[in-house]
């Protein structure tokens, strides 16, 4: 695949997540997908099925959108800087629903293999996310 096709694959991945279409993950994500920065919740598992469980948990608790700010691709890697927005409508482990709006920024690197997402590394602003959930107090 070309670097532009790889970028389109990542964009479609986020569009499908935003639409709540987790069935699309079967087409877009390798079965043995490796998430090098998984969510900090136990019991989600690994691979494509673990990814689907994580997104199901987040989609139910914090429905929202991903806005791609920048994307750079080289070879089989795509780097995406994004902003995720949602509302904390459902419980997350250790964080009961607050009804508050949430915003989290992040930078994600995906590796593509055979036309599917095969690996992911990410750096997200988890401190701000946990502060918005009320799990960690804001420092003043």
Tab-separated table of C-alpha atoms in Angstrom:
chain	number	residue	atom	x	y	z
A	1	UNK	CA	0.000	0.000	0.000
A	2	UNK	CA	1.125	3.565	-0.629
A	3	UNK	CA	1.645	5.998	2.238
A	4	UNK	CA	-1.530	7.833	1.142
A	5	UNK	CA	-3.513	4.561	1.254
A	6	UNK	CA	-2.095	3.888	4.719
A	7	UNK	CA	-3.226	7.342	5.895
A	8	UNK	CA	-6.694	6.700	4.433
A	9	UNK	CA	-6.855	3.388	6.326
A	10	UNK	CA	-6.129	5.141	9.628
A	11	UNK	CA	-8.680	7.880	8.854
A	12	UNK	CA	-11.316	5.256	8.097
A	13	UNK	CA	-10.442	3.457	11.344
A	14	UNK	CA	-11.304	6.591	13.346
A	15	UNK	CA	-14.451	7.295	11.280
A	16	UNK	CA	-15.739	3.785	11.981
A	17	UNK	CA	-15.000	4.133	15.683
A	18	UNK	CA	-16.834	7.464	15.774
A	19	UNK	CA	-19.823	5.823	14.064
A	20	UNK	CA	-19.771	2.995	16.632
A	21	UNK	CA	-19.140	0.466	13.851
A	22	UNK	CA	-16.891	-2.004	15.615
A	23	UNK	CA	-17.687	-4.704	13.035
A	24	UNK	CA	-15.459	-2.744	10.617
A	25	UNK	CA	-12.496	-3.654	12.844
A	26	UNK	CA	-12.614	-7.171	11.348
A	27	UNK	CA	-11.685	-5.633	7.995
A	28	UNK	CA	-9.336	-2.881	9.214
A	29	UNK	CA	-7.348	-4.502	12.036
A	30	UNK	CA	-5.154	-7.615	12.021
A	31	UNK	CA	-6.387	-10.433	14.232
A	32	UNK	CA	-3.077	-10.470	16.145
A	33	UNK	CA	-3.009	-6.647	16.532
A	34	UNK	CA	-0.480	-5.466	19.132
A	35	UNK	CA	-1.327	-2.415	21.243
A	36	UNK	CA	1.891	-1.234	22.883
A	37	UNK	CA	-0.057	1.355	24.956
A	38	UNK	CA	-3.329	-0.334	25.928
A	39	UNK	CA	-5.999	1.259	28.149
A	40	UNK	CA	-5.309	0.810	31.879
A	41	UNK	CA	-8.338	-1.438	32.459
A	42	UNK	CA	-7.950	-5.132	33.297
A	43	UNK	CA	-9.664	-7.921	31.420
A	44	UNK	CA	-9.845	-6.371	27.951
A	45	UNK	CA	-7.566	-8.946	26.390
A	46	UNK	CA	-5.263	-8.595	23.416
A	47	UNK	CA	-5.418	-8.627	19.644
A	48	UNK	CA	-8.305	-7.354	17.552
A	49	UNK	CA	-10.885	-8.706	20.018
A	50	UNK	CA	-9.226	-6.855	22.915
A	51	UNK	CA	-9.266	-3.665	20.853
A	52	UNK	CA	-12.973	-4.132	20.138
A	53	UNK	CA	-13.704	-4.683	23.850
A	54	UNK	CA	-11.796	-1.480	24.716
A	55	UNK	CA	-13.649	0.570	22.118
A	56	UNK	CA	-16.996	-0.933	23.192
A	57	UNK	CA	-16.242	0.139	26.784
A	58	UNK	CA	-15.232	3.669	25.745
A	59	UNK	CA	-18.033	4.084	23.187
A	60	UNK	CA	-20.665	3.178	25.796
A	61	UNK	CA	-19.134	5.356	28.531
A	62	UNK	CA	-17.812	8.314	26.517
A	63	UNK	CA	-19.426	8.533	23.068
A	64	UNK	CA	-17.730	11.128	20.919
A	65	UNK	CA	-15.447	11.845	18.001
A	66	UNK	CA	-11.818	11.893	16.923
A	67	UNK	CA	-10.537	14.923	15.038
A	68	UNK	CA	-7.351	14.329	13.079
A	69	UNK	CA	-5.120	17.378	13.439
A	70	UNK	CA	-2.055	16.134	11.519
A	71	UNK	CA	-0.926	12.987	9.776
A	72	UNK	CA	2.493	11.941	8.509
A	73	UNK	CA	3.273	8.634	6.827
A	74	UNK	CA	6.462	6.888	5.808
A	75	UNK	CA	6.804	3.299	4.718
A	76	UNK	CA	4.416	1.133	6.739
A	77	UNK	CA	3.907	3.697	9.571
A	78	UNK	CA	1.328	6.441	9.998
A	79	UNK	CA	1.655	9.056	12.735
A	80	UNK	CA	-1.581	10.809	13.666
A	81	UNK	CA	-1.988	13.737	16.060
A	82	UNK	CA	-5.600	13.902	17.158
A	83	UNK	CA	-8.101	15.325	19.583
A	84	UNK	CA	-10.812	13.078	21.007
A	85	UNK	CA	-13.977	14.647	22.390
A	86	UNK	CA	-16.886	13.045	24.170
A	87	UNK	CA	-19.207	13.143	27.146
A	88	UNK	CA	-18.753	10.937	30.207
A	89	UNK	CA	-22.236	9.363	30.066
A	90	UNK	CA	-21.450	5.916	31.398
A	91	UNK	CA	-19.273	4.370	34.064
A	92	UNK	CA	-15.630	3.556	33.438
A	93	UNK	CA	-13.732	1.302	35.863
A	94	UNK	CA	-13.062	3.496	38.902
A	95	UNK	CA	-14.892	6.508	37.398
A	96	UNK	CA	-18.688	6.689	37.694
A	97	UNK	CA	-20.472	8.717	34.995
A	98	UNK	CA	-20.245	12.479	35.538
A	99	UNK	CA	-22.038	13.852	32.473
A	100	UNK	CA	-19.023	16.110	31.906
A	101	UNK	CA	-17.572	16.870	28.483
A	102	UNK	CA	-14.153	15.325	27.886
A	103	UNK	CA	-11.270	16.293	25.632
A	104	UNK	CA	-8.061	14.326	25.220
A	105	UNK	CA	-5.179	14.907	22.855
A	106	UNK	CA	-2.833	12.236	21.643
A	107	UNK	CA	-0.265	11.149	19.123
A	108	UNK	CA	-0.630	7.665	17.676
A	109	UNK	CA	1.685	5.599	15.490
A	110	UNK	CA	0.119	2.739	13.545
A	111	UNK	CA	2.058	0.110	11.629
A	112	UNK	CA	0.210	-1.322	8.634
A	113	UNK	CA	0.747	-4.850	7.359
A	114	UNK	CA	-1.167	-6.493	4.499
A	115	UNK	CA	-3.668	-3.620	4.382
A	116	UNK	CA	-4.587	-3.803	8.076
A	117	UNK	CA	-3.512	-2.075	11.260
A	118	UNK	CA	-1.001	-4.435	12.878
A	119	UNK	CA	0.572	-2.429	15.735
A	120	UNK	CA	-0.071	0.764	17.669
A	121	UNK	CA	1.966	3.016	19.945
A	122	UNK	CA	0.383	6.086	21.501
A	123	UNK	CA	1.049	8.974	23.823
A	124	UNK	CA	-2.144	10.459	25.260
A	125	UNK	CA	-2.734	13.228	27.782
A	126	UNK	CA	-4.017	10.801	30.412
A	127	UNK	CA	-3.433	13.243	33.276
A	128	UNK	CA	-5.883	15.764	31.807
A	129	UNK	CA	-8.319	12.939	30.995
A	130	UNK	CA	-8.253	11.625	34.583
A	131	UNK	CA	-8.635	15.175	35.919
A	132	UNK	CA	-11.713	15.706	33.717
A	133	UNK	CA	-13.170	12.440	35.071
A	134	UNK	CA	-12.568	13.686	38.610
A	135	UNK	CA	-10.262	10.754	39.413
A	136	UNK	CA	-7.254	13.038	39.987
A	137	UNK	CA	-7.678	16.586	41.327
A	138	UNK	CA	-6.596	19.587	39.276
A	139	UNK	CA	-3.453	21.181	40.682
A	140	UNK	CA	-3.746	24.866	41.346
